Tab-separated table of C-alpha atoms in Angstrom:
chain	number	residue	atom	x	y	z
C	66	MET	CA	0.000	0.000	0.000
C	67	PRO	CA	1.244	3.532	-0.709
C	68	ASN	CA	2.825	5.595	2.032
C	69	ILE	CA	0.376	8.325	3.073
C	70	ALA	CA	2.485	9.968	5.785
C	71	SER	CA	2.617	13.286	3.944
C	72	PHE	CA	-1.205	13.453	3.944
C	73	HIS	CA	-1.530	13.126	7.725
C	74	PRO	CA	-2.325	16.845	8.327
C	75	GLN	CA	-5.150	16.778	5.774
C	76	ILE	CA	-6.600	13.473	6.936
C	77	VAL	CA	-6.720	14.398	10.618
C	78	HIS	CA	-8.818	17.444	9.815
C	79	PHE	CA	-11.367	15.158	8.153
C	80	ILE	CA	-11.655	12.883	11.184
C	81	ILE	CA	-11.949	15.872	13.523
C	82	VAL	CA	-14.798	17.441	11.554
C	83	LEU	CA	-16.591	14.195	10.704
C	84	GLY	CA	-16.211	12.839	14.233
C	85	PHE	CA	-17.601	15.803	16.114
C	86	VAL	CA	-20.349	16.519	13.579
C	87	GLY	CA	-21.351	12.856	13.415
C	88	VAL	CA	-21.594	12.453	17.185
C	89	GLY	CA	-23.559	15.684	17.430
C	90	LEU	CA	-25.994	14.543	14.750
C	91	ARG	CA	-26.472	11.134	16.372
C	92	ILE	CA	-27.272	12.672	19.763
C	93	LEU	CA	-29.600	15.163	18.095
C	94	SER	CA	-31.368	12.351	16.233
C	95	LEU	CA	-32.294	10.770	19.562
C	96	VAL	CA	-34.001	13.869	20.929
C	97	VAL	CA	-35.663	15.454	17.880
C	98	LYS	CA	-37.852	13.895	15.230
C	99	ILE	CA	-36.257	15.181	12.052
C	100	GLU	CA	-35.889	12.272	9.656
C	101	TRP	CA	-32.935	13.481	7.609
C	102	ILE	CA	-30.723	13.713	10.715
C	103	LYS	CA	-30.746	9.938	11.250
C	104	PRO	CA	-29.202	8.874	7.920
C	105	ALA	CA	-26.938	11.932	7.968
C	106	ALA	CA	-25.543	10.824	11.327
C	107	THR	CA	-24.990	7.291	10.049
C	108	VAL	CA	-23.138	8.396	6.924
C	109	THR	CA	-21.036	10.924	8.828
C	110	LEU	CA	-20.039	8.469	11.556
C	111	LEU	CA	-19.141	5.734	9.070
C	112	ALA	CA	-17.016	8.258	7.191
C	113	ALA	CA	-15.425	9.327	10.486
C	114	ALA	CA	-14.465	5.732	11.249
C	115	ALA	CA	-12.865	5.356	7.823
C	116	ALA	CA	-11.035	8.657	8.243
C	117	GLY	CA	-9.888	7.516	11.688
C	118	VAL	CA	-8.289	4.407	10.204
C	119	LEU	CA	-6.478	6.477	7.591
C	120	ALA	CA	-5.441	9.092	10.158
C	121	ALA	CA	-3.929	6.459	12.444
C	122	ARG	CA	-2.152	4.762	9.556
C	123	SER	CA	-0.736	7.996	8.158
C	124	GLY	CA	0.316	8.999	11.669
C	125	ASP	CA	2.155	5.702	12.155
C	126	GLU	CA	3.990	6.284	8.892
C	127	ALA	CA	4.816	9.904	9.765
C	128	HIS	CA	5.825	9.587	13.418
C	129	GLN	CA	9.484	8.561	13.147
C	130	PRO	CA	10.993	11.912	12.011
C	131	ALA	CA	9.037	13.763	14.711
C	132	GLU	CA	9.858	11.179	17.379
C	133	ARG	CA	13.594	11.502	16.707
C	134	ILE	CA	13.551	15.187	17.660
C	135	PRO	CA	15.297	15.471	21.045
C	136	GLY	CA	12.704	15.780	23.797
C	137	ALA	CA	9.711	15.067	21.545
C	138	ARG	CA	9.399	11.283	21.921
C	139	THR	CA	6.940	11.304	24.845
C	140	ALA	CA	4.695	13.915	23.225
C	141	VAL	CA	4.622	11.969	19.948
C	142	GLN	CA	3.854	8.684	21.699
C	143	ASP	CA	1.059	10.261	23.752
C	144	HIS	CA	-0.473	11.692	20.581
C	145	GLU	CA	-0.182	8.327	18.864
C	146	GLU	CA	-1.845	6.420	21.721
C	147	LEU	CA	-4.725	8.882	21.975
C	148	GLY	CA	-5.222	8.762	18.218
C	149	GLU	CA	-5.389	4.971	18.252
C	150	ARG	CA	-7.944	5.033	21.072
C	151	ALA	CA	-10.076	7.504	19.138
C	152	ARG	CA	-9.816	5.333	16.009
C	153	ASN	CA	-10.826	2.185	17.891
C	154	LEU	CA	-13.777	3.895	19.538
C	155	PHE	CA	-15.038	5.288	16.241
C	156	LEU	CA	-14.808	1.785	14.797
C	157	VAL	CA	-17.047	0.645	17.666
C	158	VAL	CA	-19.392	3.531	16.848
C	159	ALA	CA	-19.431	2.399	13.221
C	160	GLY	CA	-20.288	-1.108	14.437
C	161	PHE	CA	-23.281	0.224	16.362
C	162	GLU	CA	-24.401	2.173	13.293
C	163	LEU	CA	-24.172	-0.899	11.068
C	164	LEU	CA	-25.996	-2.956	13.696
C	165	ALA	CA	-28.803	-0.392	13.731
C	166	LEU	CA	-29.090	-0.791	9.968
C	167	ALA	CA	-28.966	-4.574	10.195
C	168	VAL	CA	-31.799	-4.967	12.702
C	169	GLY	CA	-34.106	-3.162	10.328
C	170	LYS	CA	-37.545	-2.463	11.782
C	171	ARG	CA	-36.934	-4.031	15.193
C	172	GLU	CA	-37.306	-0.710	16.927
C	173	LYS	CA	-36.054	-1.639	20.402
C	174	ALA	CA	-32.870	-3.223	19.092
C	175	ARG	CA	-32.363	-0.366	16.671
C	176	LYS	CA	-32.847	2.247	19.405
C	177	ALA	CA	-30.432	0.411	21.700
C	178	ALA	CA	-27.799	0.336	18.958
C	179	LEU	CA	-28.194	4.049	18.289
C	180	VAL	CA	-27.968	4.884	21.997
C	181	GLY	CA	-24.822	2.762	22.157
C	182	SER	CA	-23.475	4.700	19.197
C	183	ALA	CA	-24.201	8.030	20.878
C	184	VAL	CA	-22.670	7.053	24.231
C	185	THR	CA	-19.577	5.520	22.651
C	186	GLY	CA	-19.390	8.493	20.321
C	187	LEU	CA	-19.160	10.886	23.253
C	188	VAL	CA	-16.200	8.954	24.643
C	189	ALA	CA	-14.653	8.781	21.171
C	190	ALA	CA	-15.082	12.536	20.763
C	191	PHE	CA	-13.237	13.102	24.047
C	192	PHE	CA	-10.253	11.041	22.915
C	193	LEU	CA	-10.414	12.689	19.496
C	194	PHE	CA	-10.158	16.100	21.136
C	195	GLU	CA	-7.246	14.941	23.293
C	196	ALA	CA	-5.470	13.430	20.285
C	197	ALA	CA	-5.911	16.651	18.326
C	198	GLU	CA	-4.666	18.740	21.244
C	199	HIS	CA	-1.583	16.559	21.684
C	200	GLY	CA	-1.003	16.623	17.932
C	201	GLY	CA	-0.989	20.396	18.065
C	202	GLU	CA	1.557	20.196	20.867
C	203	VAL	CA	3.802	17.970	18.739
C	204	VAL	CA	3.678	20.481	15.888
C	205	TYR	CA	3.719	23.805	17.722
C	206	ALA	CA	5.797	22.944	20.793
C	207	TYR	CA	8.278	20.520	19.205
C	208	ALA	CA	8.073	21.411	15.475
C	209	GLY	CA	7.225	17.793	14.712
C	210	GLY	CA	6.919	17.400	10.958
C	211	VAL	CA	7.701	21.057	10.315
C	212	GLY	CA	10.258	21.304	7.527
C	213	THR	CA	10.490	17.536	7.051
C	214	ARG	CA	7.069	16.625	5.668
C	215	SER	CA	7.845	17.542	2.060
C	216	GLY	CA	11.322	15.997	1.998
C	217	ASN	CA	12.643	19.238	0.516
C	218	PRO	CA	15.961	20.323	2.117
C	219	ALA	CA	14.954	23.960	1.599
C	220	ASP	CA	12.056	23.443	4.011
C	221	VAL	CA	14.460	22.267	6.714
C	222	GLU	CA	16.413	25.474	6.119
C	223	HIS	CA	13.189	27.437	6.580
C	224	LEU	CA	12.693	25.635	9.901
C	225	LEU	CA	16.205	26.571	11.017
C	226	VAL	CA	15.665	30.197	10.010
C	227	ALA	CA	12.364	30.353	11.896
C	228	GLY	CA	13.991	28.819	14.974
C	229	LEU	CA	16.857	31.304	14.916
C	230	TYR	CA	14.506	34.260	14.458
C	231	HIS	CA	12.044	33.276	17.189
C	232	GLY	CA	14.871	32.204	19.489
C	233	ALA	CA	16.515	35.609	19.151
C	234	GLN	CA	13.207	37.356	19.821
C	235	ALA	CA	12.565	35.243	22.929
C	236	ASP	CA	16.086	35.790	24.281
C	237	ARG	CA	15.815	39.535	23.731
C	238	GLN	CA	12.510	39.700	25.590
C	239	ALA	CA	14.059	37.679	28.413
C	240	GLY	CA	16.932	40.143	28.648
C	241	ASP	CA	19.575	37.764	27.286
C	242	THR	CA	20.866	40.119	24.612
C	243	VAL	CA	24.138	38.229	24.164
C	244	SER	CA	22.279	35.085	23.101
C	245	ALA	CA	19.915	37.161	20.946
C	246	ALA	CA	22.903	38.665	19.136
C	247	ARG	CA	24.514	35.246	18.673
C	248	LEU	CA	21.367	33.766	17.140
C	249	THR	CA	20.920	36.796	14.889
C	250	GLU	CA	24.505	36.460	13.680
C	251	GLU	CA	23.834	32.827	12.813
C	252	LEU	CA	20.658	33.888	11.026
C	253	LEU	CA	22.732	36.303	8.943
C	254	ARG	CA	25.123	33.473	8.066
C	255	GLN	CA	22.179	31.399	6.873
C	256	MET	CA	20.663	34.221	4.774
C	257	PRO	CA	23.443	36.742	4.067
C	258	ASP	CA	21.723	38.275	1.032
C	259	ASP	CA	18.284	38.765	2.567
C	260	PHE	CA	17.479	42.440	3.115
C	261	GLY	CA	15.284	41.826	6.139
C	262	VAL	CA	17.941	39.698	7.814
C	263	GLN	CA	20.601	42.320	7.098
C	264	LEU	CA	18.473	44.903	8.900
C	265	LEU	CA	17.836	42.517	11.790
C	266	ALA	CA	21.578	41.974	12.151
C	267	ALA	CA	22.327	45.703	12.131
C	268	ARG	CA	19.596	46.383	14.683
C	269	SER	CA	20.883	43.544	16.852
C	270	GLN	CA	24.341	45.096	16.848
C	271	LEU	CA	22.771	48.356	17.962
C	272	VAL	CA	20.250	47.045	20.501
C	273	ASP	CA	21.789	43.802	21.746
C	274	LEU	CA	25.511	44.534	21.573
C	275	HIS	CA	25.285	48.323	21.980
C	276	ASP	CA	27.800	48.683	19.162
C	277	PRO	CA	26.567	51.522	16.932
C	278	SER	CA	29.798	51.564	14.916
C	279	ALA	CA	29.328	47.929	13.904
C	280	ALA	CA	25.668	48.627	13.148
C	281	MET	CA	26.615	51.556	10.908
C	282	ALA	CA	29.179	49.421	9.089
C	283	SER	CA	26.515	46.775	8.500
C	284	LEU	CA	24.090	49.380	7.150
C	285	ASP	CA	26.759	50.698	4.803
C	286	ARG	CA	26.970	47.238	3.245
C	287	VAL	CA	23.227	47.051	2.590
C	288	GLN	CA	22.405	47.742	-1.043
C	289	VAL	CA	19.128	49.604	-1.477
C	290	PRO	CA	17.599	49.976	-4.964
C	291	ALA	CA	16.973	53.626	-5.760
C	292	ASP	CA	13.314	52.992	-6.613
C	293	ASN	CA	12.470	50.960	-3.499
C	294	ALA	CA	10.908	53.396	-1.050
C	295	ARG	CA	10.172	50.813	1.636
C	296	MET	CA	13.754	49.595	1.850
C	297	ALA	CA	15.170	53.119	1.726
C	298	LEU	CA	12.909	54.197	4.585
C	299	GLN	CA	13.809	51.218	6.741
C	300	VAL	CA	17.541	51.722	6.264
C	301	GLY	CA	17.256	55.476	6.758
C	302	MET	CA	15.241	55.204	9.971
C	303	LEU	CA	17.658	52.679	11.424
C	304	ARG	CA	20.633	54.792	10.356
C	305	SER	CA	19.091	57.739	12.207
C	306	ASP	CA	18.803	55.614	15.365
C	307	VAL	CA	22.429	54.579	15.005
C	308	TYR	CA	23.570	58.193	14.737
C	309	LEU	CA	21.657	59.008	17.913
C	310	ALA	CA	23.356	56.126	19.699
C	311	MET	CA	26.705	57.451	18.482
C	312	GLY	CA	25.927	60.836	20.024
C	313	GLN	CA	25.470	62.569	16.669
C	314	PRO	CA	21.957	64.050	16.756
C	315	ASP	CA	22.727	66.475	13.921
C	316	SER	CA	23.588	63.595	11.606
C	317	ALA	CA	20.440	61.776	12.690
C	318	ARG	CA	18.387	64.881	11.932
C	319	THR	CA	20.043	65.224	8.530
C	320	VAL	CA	19.128	61.653	7.621
C	321	LEU	CA	15.504	62.269	8.603
C	322	GLN	CA	15.393	65.514	6.630
C	323	GLN	CA	16.694	63.686	3.580
C	324	LEU	CA	13.989	61.069	4.005
C	325	ILE	CA	11.317	63.765	4.336
C	326	ALA	CA	12.550	65.424	1.164
C	327	GLN	CA	12.671	62.102	-0.678
C	328	PHE	CA	9.330	60.814	0.618
C	329	PRO	CA	7.222	63.878	1.529
C	330	ASP	CA	3.956	61.938	1.673
C	331	ASN	CA	5.140	59.128	3.920
C	332	SER	CA	3.699	59.205	7.449
C	333	MET	CA	6.652	57.356	8.979
C	334	VAL	CA	9.145	60.133	8.326
C	335	GLN	CA	6.660	62.937	8.988
C	336	ARG	CA	6.514	61.847	12.634
């Protein structure tokens, strides 16, 4: 059978929607007399069971790269166990639904099967919610699958860049400016030609290292196209801040005046 690991994110969204909607419809069908709800609940719950099987299978095929991330093994295993419980319970729900169809017009047996489906469905929905929550933890707390799902090395590089950026931001907010500067320097090594990263590095030298001379040297190396107003404004505003840090307010004022003359309608420089 084909490997469906890469489709795990799509499949799990199907089981989440079908599972909760199906259980809700089945419970509703037991308390209101609207005929279309009954077959709708059956179809939805049978589809949820099928989606649950595919979700568990795709998760089994996708778990190894995420599980190998240092510190992520327990979170991945918890997610896997909860997902398997949800799958098994929805298979039981599907069994109740098929039993209700099989008994035909024997109303008591049919009603008992549907009540069993609703009760089991509530438990299944609980484990489905827990599995989804733990799956979110694997992705958002441990970056499980992020950058590796496609098999494209460039996506792993994107993951590294995101980690360096967010790590630097977190360290700066925590007051660890030395670590923030170190991560920003590594980010610049990863993307030396990116304009945004060049500005981040210059600002880090100014804010984290308190080295306006190094920041000015970095800004001098940034190439700004003459027709790119956004880039020119960003470099000019940062250059003005650097001059202030160097104790040269006149130079800072001159830079701002040049920006005002060049971009008279821009609200950023008018302030």
